[in-house]
Coordinates of C-alpha atoms in Angstrom, one line a residue:
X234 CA 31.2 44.3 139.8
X235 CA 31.4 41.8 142.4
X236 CA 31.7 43.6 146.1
X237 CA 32.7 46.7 143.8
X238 CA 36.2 45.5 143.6
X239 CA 38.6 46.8 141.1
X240 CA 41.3 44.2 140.7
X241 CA 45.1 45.5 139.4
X242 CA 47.5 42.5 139.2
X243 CA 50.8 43.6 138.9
X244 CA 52.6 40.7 139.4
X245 CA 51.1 38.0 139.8
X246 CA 47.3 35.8 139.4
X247 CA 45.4 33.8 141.8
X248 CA 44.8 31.7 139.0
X249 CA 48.4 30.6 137.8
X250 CA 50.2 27.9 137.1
X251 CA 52.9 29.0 139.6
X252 CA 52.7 32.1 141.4
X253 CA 54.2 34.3 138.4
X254 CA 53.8 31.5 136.0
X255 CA 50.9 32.2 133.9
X256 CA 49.6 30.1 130.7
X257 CA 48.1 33.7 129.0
X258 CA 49.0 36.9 129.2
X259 CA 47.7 38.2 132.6
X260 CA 44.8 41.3 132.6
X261 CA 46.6 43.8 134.2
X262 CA 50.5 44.5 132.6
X263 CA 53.6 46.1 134.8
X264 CA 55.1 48.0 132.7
X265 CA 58.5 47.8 134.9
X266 CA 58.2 43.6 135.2
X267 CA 60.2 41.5 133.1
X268 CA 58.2 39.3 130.9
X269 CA 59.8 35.4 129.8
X270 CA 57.5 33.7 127.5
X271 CA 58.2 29.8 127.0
X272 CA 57.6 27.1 124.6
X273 CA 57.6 23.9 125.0
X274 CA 58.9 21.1 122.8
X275 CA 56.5 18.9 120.7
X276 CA 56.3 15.9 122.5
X277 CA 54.4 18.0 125.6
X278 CA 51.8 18.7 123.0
X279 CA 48.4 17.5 123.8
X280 CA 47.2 16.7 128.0
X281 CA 50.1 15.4 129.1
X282 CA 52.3 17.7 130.9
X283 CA 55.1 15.2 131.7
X284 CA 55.2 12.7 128.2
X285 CA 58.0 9.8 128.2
X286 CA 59.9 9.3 125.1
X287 CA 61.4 6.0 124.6
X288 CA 65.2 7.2 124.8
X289 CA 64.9 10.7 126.6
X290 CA 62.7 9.9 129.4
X291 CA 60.0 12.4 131.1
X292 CA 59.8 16.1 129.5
X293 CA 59.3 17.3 133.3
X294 CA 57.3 20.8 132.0
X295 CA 56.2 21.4 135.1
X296 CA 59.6 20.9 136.4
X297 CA 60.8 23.6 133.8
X298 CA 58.4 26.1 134.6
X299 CA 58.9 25.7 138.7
X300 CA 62.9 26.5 137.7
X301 CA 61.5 29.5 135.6
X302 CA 59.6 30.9 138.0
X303 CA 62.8 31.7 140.4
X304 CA 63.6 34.3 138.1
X305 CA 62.8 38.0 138.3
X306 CA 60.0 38.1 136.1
X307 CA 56.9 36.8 134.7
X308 CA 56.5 33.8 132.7
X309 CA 54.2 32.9 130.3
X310 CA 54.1 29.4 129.2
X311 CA 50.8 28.1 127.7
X312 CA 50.5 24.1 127.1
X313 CA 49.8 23.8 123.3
X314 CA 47.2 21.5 122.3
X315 CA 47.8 18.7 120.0
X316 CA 49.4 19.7 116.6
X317 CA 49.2 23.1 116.8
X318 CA 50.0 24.9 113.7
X319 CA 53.6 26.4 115.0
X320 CA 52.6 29.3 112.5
X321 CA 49.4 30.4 114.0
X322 CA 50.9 30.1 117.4
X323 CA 53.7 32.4 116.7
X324 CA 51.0 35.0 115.8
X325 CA 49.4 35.0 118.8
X326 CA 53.2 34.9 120.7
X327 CA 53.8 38.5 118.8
X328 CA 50.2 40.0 119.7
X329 CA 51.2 39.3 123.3
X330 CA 54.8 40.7 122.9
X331 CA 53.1 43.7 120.8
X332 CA 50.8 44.3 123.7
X333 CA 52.8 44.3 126.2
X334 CA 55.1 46.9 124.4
X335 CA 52.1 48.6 124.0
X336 CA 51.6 48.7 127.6
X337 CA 55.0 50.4 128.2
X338 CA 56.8 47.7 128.7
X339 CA 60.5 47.7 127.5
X340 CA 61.4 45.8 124.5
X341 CA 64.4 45.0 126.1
X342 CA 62.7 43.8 128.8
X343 CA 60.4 40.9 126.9
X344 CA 62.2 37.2 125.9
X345 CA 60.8 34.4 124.2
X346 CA 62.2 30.9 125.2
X347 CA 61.8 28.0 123.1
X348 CA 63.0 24.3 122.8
X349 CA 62.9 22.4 119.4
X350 CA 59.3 23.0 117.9
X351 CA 59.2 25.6 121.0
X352 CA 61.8 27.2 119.5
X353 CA 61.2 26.8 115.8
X354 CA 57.5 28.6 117.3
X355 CA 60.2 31.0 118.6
X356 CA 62.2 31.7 115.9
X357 CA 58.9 31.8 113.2
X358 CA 57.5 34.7 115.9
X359 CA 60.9 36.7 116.2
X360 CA 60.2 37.2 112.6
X361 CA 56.6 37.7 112.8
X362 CA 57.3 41.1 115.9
X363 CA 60.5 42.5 113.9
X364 CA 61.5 44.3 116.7
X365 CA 65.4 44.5 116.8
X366 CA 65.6 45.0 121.3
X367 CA 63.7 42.0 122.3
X368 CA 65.4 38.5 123.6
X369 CA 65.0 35.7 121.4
X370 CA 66.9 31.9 123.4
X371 CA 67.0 29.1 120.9
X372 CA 67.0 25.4 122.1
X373 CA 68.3 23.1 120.2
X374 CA 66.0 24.1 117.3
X375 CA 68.5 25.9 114.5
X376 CA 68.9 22.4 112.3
X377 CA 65.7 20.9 112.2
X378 CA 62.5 22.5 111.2
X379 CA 64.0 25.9 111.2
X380 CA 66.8 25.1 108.6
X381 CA 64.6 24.1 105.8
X382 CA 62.6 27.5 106.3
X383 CA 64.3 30.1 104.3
X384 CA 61.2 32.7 105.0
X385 CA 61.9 32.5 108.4
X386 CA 63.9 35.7 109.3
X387 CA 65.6 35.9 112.9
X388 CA 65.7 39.6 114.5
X389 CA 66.6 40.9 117.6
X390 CA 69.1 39.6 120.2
X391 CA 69.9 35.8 119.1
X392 CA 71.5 33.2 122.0
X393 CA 71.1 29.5 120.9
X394 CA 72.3 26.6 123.7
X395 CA 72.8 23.2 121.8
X396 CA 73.7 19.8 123.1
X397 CA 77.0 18.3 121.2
X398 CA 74.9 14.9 121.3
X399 CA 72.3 15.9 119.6
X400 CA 71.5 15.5 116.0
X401 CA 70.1 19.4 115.8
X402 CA 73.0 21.8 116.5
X403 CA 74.3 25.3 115.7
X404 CA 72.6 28.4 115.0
X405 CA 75.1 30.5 112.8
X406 CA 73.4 29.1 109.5
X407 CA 70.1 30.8 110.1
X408 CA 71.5 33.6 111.7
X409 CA 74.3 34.4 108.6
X410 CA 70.6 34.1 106.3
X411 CA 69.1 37.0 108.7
X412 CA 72.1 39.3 107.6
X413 CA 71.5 42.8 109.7
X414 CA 68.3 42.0 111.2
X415 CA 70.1 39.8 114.3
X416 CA 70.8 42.8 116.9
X417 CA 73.3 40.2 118.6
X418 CA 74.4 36.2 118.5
X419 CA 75.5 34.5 120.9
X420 CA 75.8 30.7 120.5
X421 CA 77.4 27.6 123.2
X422 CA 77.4 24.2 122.8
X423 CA 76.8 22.2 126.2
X424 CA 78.4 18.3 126.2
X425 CA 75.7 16.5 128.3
X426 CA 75.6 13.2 126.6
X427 CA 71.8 13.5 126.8
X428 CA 71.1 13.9 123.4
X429 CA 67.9 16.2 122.9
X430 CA 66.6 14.8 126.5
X431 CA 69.4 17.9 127.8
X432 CA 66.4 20.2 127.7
X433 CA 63.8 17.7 128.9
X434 CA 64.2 18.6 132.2
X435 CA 66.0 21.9 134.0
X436 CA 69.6 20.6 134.6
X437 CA 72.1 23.5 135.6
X438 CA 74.1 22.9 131.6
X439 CA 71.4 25.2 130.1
X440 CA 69.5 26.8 132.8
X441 CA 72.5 28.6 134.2
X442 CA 73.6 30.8 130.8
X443 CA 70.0 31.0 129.8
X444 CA 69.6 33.1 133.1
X445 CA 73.0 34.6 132.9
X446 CA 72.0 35.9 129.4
X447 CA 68.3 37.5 130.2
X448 CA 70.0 39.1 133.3
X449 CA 72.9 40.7 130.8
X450 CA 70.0 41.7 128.1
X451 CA 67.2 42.7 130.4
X452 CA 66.8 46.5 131.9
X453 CA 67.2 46.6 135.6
X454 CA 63.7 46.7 137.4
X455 CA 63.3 47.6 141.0
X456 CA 63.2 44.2 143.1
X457 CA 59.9 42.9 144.0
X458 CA 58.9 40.0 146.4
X459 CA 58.5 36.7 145.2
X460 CA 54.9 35.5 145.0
X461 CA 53.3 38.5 145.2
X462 CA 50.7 40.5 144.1
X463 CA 48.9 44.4 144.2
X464 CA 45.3 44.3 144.4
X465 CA 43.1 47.2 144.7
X466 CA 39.6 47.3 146.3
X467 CA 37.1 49.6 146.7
X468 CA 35.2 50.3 149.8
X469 CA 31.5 50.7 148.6
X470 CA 30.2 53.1 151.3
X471 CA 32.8 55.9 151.0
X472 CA 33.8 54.3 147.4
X473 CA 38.0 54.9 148.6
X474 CA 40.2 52.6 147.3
X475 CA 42.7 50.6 149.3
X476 CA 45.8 48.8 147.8
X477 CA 46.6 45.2 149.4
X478 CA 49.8 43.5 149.2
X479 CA 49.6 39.6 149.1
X480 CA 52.3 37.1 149.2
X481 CA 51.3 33.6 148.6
X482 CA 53.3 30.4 150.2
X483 CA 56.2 29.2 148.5
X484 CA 53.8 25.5 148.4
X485 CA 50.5 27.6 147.0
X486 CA 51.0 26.0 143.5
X487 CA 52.0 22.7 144.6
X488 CA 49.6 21.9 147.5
X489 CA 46.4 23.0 145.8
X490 CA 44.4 21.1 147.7
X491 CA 45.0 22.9 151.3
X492 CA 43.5 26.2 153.0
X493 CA 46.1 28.4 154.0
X494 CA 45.9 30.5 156.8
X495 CA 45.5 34.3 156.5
X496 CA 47.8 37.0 157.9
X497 CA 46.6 40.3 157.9
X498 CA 48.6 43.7 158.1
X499 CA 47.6 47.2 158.3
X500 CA 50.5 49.8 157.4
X501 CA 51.4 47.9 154.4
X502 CA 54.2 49.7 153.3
X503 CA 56.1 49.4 156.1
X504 CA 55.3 46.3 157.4
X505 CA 54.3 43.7 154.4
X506 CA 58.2 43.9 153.6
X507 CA 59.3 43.1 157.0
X508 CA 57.0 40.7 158.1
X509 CA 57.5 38.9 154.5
X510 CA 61.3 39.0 154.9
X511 CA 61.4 37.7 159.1
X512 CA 58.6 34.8 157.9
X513 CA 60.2 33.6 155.1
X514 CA 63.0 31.5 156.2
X515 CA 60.7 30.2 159.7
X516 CA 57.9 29.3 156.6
X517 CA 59.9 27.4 154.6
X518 CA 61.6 25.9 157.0
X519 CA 58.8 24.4 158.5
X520 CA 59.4 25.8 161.8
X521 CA 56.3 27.7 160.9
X522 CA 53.0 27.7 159.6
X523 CA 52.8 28.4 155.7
X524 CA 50.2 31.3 155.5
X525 CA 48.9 33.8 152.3
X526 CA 50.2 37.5 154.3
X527 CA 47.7 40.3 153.3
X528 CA 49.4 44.0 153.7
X529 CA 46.3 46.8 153.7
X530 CA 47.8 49.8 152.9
X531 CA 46.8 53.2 152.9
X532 CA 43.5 54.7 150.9
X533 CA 44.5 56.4 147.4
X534 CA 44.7 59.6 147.0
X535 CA 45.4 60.3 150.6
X536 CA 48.6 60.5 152.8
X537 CA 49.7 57.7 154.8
X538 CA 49.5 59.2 158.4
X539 CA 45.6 61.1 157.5
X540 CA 44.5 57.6 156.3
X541 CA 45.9 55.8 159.2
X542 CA 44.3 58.6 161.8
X543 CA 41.4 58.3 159.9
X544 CA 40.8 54.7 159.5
X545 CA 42.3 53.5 162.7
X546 CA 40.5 55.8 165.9
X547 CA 37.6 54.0 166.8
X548 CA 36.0 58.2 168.1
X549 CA 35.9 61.6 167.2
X550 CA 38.8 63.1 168.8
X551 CA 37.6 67.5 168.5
X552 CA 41.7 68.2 169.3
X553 CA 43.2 66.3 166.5
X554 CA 43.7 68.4 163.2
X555 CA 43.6 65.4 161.4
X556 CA 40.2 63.1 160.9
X557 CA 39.2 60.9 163.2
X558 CA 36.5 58.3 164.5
X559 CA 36.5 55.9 161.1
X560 CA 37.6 52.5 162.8
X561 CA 33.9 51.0 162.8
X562 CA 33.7 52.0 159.0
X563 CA 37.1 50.5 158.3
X564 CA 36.2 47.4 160.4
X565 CA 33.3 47.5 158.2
X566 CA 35.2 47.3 154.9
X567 CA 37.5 44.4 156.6
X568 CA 34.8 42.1 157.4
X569 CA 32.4 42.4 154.5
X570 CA 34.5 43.2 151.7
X571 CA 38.3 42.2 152.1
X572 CA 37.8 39.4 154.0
X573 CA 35.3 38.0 151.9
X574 CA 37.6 39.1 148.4
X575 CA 40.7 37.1 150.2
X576 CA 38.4 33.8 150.7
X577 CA 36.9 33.8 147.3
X578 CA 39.8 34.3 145.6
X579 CA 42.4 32.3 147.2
X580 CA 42.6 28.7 149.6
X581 CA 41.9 30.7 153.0
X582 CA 41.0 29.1 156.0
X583 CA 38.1 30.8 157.1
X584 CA 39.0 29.8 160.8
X585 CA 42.6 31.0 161.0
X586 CA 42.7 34.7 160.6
X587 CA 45.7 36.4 162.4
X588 CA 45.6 40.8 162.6
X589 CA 48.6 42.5 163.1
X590 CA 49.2 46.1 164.0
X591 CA 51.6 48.4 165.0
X592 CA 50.9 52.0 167.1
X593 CA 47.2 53.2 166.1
X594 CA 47.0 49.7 164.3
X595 CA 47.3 47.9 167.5
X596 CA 45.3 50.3 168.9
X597 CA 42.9 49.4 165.9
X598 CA 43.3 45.8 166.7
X599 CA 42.5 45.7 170.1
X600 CA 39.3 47.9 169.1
X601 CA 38.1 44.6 166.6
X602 CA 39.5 42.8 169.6
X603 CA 36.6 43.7 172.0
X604 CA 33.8 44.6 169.4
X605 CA 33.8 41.6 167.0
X606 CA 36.7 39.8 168.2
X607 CA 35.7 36.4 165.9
X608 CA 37.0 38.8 163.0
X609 CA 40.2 37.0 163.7
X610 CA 41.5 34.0 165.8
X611 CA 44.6 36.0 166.4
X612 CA 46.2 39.2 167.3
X613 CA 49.7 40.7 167.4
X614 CA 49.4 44.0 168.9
X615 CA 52.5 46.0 168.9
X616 CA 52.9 49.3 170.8
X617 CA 49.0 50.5 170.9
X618 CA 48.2 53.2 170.6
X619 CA 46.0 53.7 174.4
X620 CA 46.6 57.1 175.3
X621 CA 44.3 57.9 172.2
X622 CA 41.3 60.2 173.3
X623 CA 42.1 60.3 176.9
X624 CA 42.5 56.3 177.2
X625 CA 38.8 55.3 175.8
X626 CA 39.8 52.2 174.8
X627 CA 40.1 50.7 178.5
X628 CA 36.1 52.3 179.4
X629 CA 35.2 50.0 176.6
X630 CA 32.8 47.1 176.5
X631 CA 34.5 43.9 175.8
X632 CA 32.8 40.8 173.7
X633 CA 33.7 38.0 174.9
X634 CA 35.2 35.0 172.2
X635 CA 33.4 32.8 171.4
X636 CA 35.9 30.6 170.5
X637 CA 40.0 30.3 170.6
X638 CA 41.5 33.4 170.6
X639 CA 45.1 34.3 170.7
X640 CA 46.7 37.6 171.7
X641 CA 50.1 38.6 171.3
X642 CA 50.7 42.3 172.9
X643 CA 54.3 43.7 173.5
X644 CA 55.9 46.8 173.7
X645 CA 59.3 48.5 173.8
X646 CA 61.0 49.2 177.4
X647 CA 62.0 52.5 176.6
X648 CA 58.4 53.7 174.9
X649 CA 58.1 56.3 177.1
X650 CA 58.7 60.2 177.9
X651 CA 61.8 59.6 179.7
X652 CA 63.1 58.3 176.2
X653 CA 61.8 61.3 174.5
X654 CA 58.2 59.2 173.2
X655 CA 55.4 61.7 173.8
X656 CA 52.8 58.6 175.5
X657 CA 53.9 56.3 178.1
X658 CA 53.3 53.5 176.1
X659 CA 54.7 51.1 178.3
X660 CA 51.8 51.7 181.1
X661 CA 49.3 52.0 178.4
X662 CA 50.3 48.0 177.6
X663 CA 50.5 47.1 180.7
X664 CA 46.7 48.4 181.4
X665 CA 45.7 47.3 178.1
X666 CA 47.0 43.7 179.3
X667 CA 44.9 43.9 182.5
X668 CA 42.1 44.7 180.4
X669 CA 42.0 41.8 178.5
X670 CA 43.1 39.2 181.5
X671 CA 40.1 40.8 183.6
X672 CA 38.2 39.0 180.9
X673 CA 36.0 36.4 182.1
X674 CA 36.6 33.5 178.9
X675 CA 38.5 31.0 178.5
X676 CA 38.9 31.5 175.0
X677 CA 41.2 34.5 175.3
X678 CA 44.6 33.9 175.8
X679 CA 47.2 36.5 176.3
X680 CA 51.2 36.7 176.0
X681 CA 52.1 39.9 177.0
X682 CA 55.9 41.1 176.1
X683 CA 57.6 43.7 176.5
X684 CA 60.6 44.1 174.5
X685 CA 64.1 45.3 176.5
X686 CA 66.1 47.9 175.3
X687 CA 63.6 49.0 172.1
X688 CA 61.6 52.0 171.4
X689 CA 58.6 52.6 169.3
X690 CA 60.7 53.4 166.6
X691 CA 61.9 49.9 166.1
X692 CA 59.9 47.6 168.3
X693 CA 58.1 46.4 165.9
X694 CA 60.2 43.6 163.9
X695 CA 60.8 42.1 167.0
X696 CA 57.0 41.9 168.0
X697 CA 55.6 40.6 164.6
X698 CA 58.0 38.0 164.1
X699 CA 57.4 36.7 167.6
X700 CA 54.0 37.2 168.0
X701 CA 53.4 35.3 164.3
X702 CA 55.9 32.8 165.6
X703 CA 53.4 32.3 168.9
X704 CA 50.6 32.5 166.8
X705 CA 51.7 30.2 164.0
X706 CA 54.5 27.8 164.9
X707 CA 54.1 24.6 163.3
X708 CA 53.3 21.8 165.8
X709 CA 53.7 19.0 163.0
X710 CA 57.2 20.4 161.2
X711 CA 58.7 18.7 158.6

């Protein structure tokens, strides 16, 4: 297996249409995701994703599945080739549905979408799964194809949008001829004037109650971040396993012909939701840098703090209970495994790598810092750790940059003993700061920070957001 990687997607794939818009089922299944599967009308059929009918204009499908994949769940929304027998694609609609369930995932918790042969698709699997919990939203589909097939049994929960304008309309016919086997109905009517084009595109008249009505039917799963992933990889030396967080950019599907650049956490846990949440608005905004965020988090099997004490002392420290001394292995494992997994598998750029660490992962980054410090072109060093092993880190040989190389280093004004911290961490900055300046390159800039009024408890929002902010603002904003 390629760099020994063992790969767990529980969100969402590298290799999507969107970033949780897929047109399979993906590999790996979360059993506590929702899951939307959606079928298109007949006129997308075939190559063309956005056909022009003569009276409706442009079936936007992309459109449709970029409105989709706001929602709280995974879509799953395969363009049909030409004339594809509706019959033999509803088959393979209810082997997906029956593996998911098989996977643990809630009935109540899977929903098939479909618009006129979409939905007649739809309708013709809904009988094929006869599963009475699962979501079944009929566009515009109940008087045309569907109407003329009496074998065609609706079961589960039933909600059918039509367009007053349209020639195909209510759903109550089929429904009454499905007797007991419809869990629920629920039917409206929507008074575009658009005829069937309503559902061409994703106009608020049917996207709204379609979204309104999964969120009523569907069982409440814990809120995940949008756009991302959980990927697990191996280290092949010590063969321990380290879960990474990754969040793509909100422009990943759209721009697929641009490199993103990389930004690279350790303590994953605590900071992949923080640093997600303070970049989002500054990303999309364009007041800063679009960039894929990579959160390492702790090795399985092991607690947090021994796998941080472990992973992040660059020596043997013989008065610590816990393990030390595994930085160069970890560094290791960053350079020729992760970094090279994260550049494979998604548009990196290679050149723009940023680290960020809090406590013993800034004192981890300024260890990559002076021993390979072209791992990354920038660093955000909050709190470090110093003091570790009698202050080793300031005897250390530094490597000079070869090229650009940006360091952002802060810490809070009350991080030390007369605050009740343990360190002075505020002295241990400072020195680590004339460290780095005594450093004869030009390619090593510092801004050094220290944050007023914060302690090492909650310094560290404050130093990601502007250190990424140094590091990445956008020169060229939109």
């Amino acid at each position: 297996m390629k760099l020994a990687i063992l790969l767990f997607f529980t969100l969402y794939s590298v290799n999507a249409l969107a970033s949780n818009v897929f047109d399979e089922l993906p590999a790996s299944i979360n059993s506590n995701a929702r899951y939307v599967f959606y079928s298109h009308g007949f006129i997308v059929e075939g190559d063309n994703p956005t056909p022009q009918h003569p009276t409706w204009g442009t079936y936007d499908f992309p459109a449709i599945l970029e409105t989709l994949s706001e929602l709280d769940a995974i879509i799953i929304a395969e363009h049909r080739a030409k004339n594809t027998d509706p019959f033999e694609h509803a088959k393979k609609l209810q082997h997906q549905v029956e593996h998911l369930i098989d996977k643990g995932v809630p009935a109540t918790n899977i929903s098939l979408v479909g618009f006129s042969r979409g939905g007649f698709i739809t309708a013709i699997a809904s009988s094929y799964i006869a599963n009475n919990n699962i979501n079944y939203l009929i566009l515009a589909a109940c008087t045309s194809s569907l109407a003329t097939q009496s074998d065609v049994i609706l079961q589960g929960n039933i909600f059918s949008i039509y367009e007053t304008s349209d020639t195909v309309g209510s759903c109550e016919k089929v429904v009454q001829r499905s007797g007991d086997k419809v869990t629920s109905f629920e039917e409206i009517s929507i008074s575009t004037g658009l005829e069937h084009g309503a559902f061409y595109r994703p106009i608020k008249a049917w996207v709204e109650p379609l979204n309104n009505w999964l969120e009523q039917k569907s069982e409440k799963v814990a809120y995940s971040i949008p756009r991302s992933e959980l990927v697990e990889l191996q280290e092949p030396i010590s063969k321990r396993i380290y879960p990474l967080y990754i969040k793509l950019p909100r422009s990943y599907r759209s721009n697929k012909s641009q490199r993103y650049p990389v930004i690279y956490l350790t303590d994953a846990p605590y900071t992949f939701p923080i640093v997600s949440g303070a970049t989002r608005f500054p990303m999309n905004s364009g007041t800063m840098e679009e960039a894929i965020i990579v959160g390492i988090s702790y090795s399985k099997g092991s607690k947090g703090v021994s796998s941080r004490v472990r992973d992040f002392t660059p020596s043997k420290a013989n008065d610590w209970k816990l393990k030390t001394g595994g930085a160069k292995a970890h560094l290791r494992f960053i350079r020729k495994t992760l970094i090279p997994f994260v550049e494979s598998n998604y548009r990196a750029a290679p050149e723009h790598r940023t680290y960020v660490g809090n406590s013993l992962g800034g004192l981890f980054g300024a260890y990559v810092l002076f021993t390979a410090p072209e791992t990354f072109s920038g660093y955000v060093l909050g709190s470090p750790s110093v003091w570790f092993n009698d202050n080793e880190l300031l005897a250390m040989n530094v490597q000079k940059p070869k090229n650009e190389t940006k360091v952002y280093l802060s810490v809070g004004s009350l991080e030390t003993p007369k605050f009740g911290e343990q360190q002075n961490m505020v002295r241990g900055a400072r020195l680590l700061a004339e460290k780095i300046n005594a450093v004869d390159s030009s390619h090593l800039i510092l801004n050094f920070k220290t944050i007023e009024g914060a302690s090492h408890a909650i310094a560290f929002p404050t130093t990601a957001i502007h250190g990424l902010d140094w590091i990445h603002a956008n020169t060229n904003p939109h």
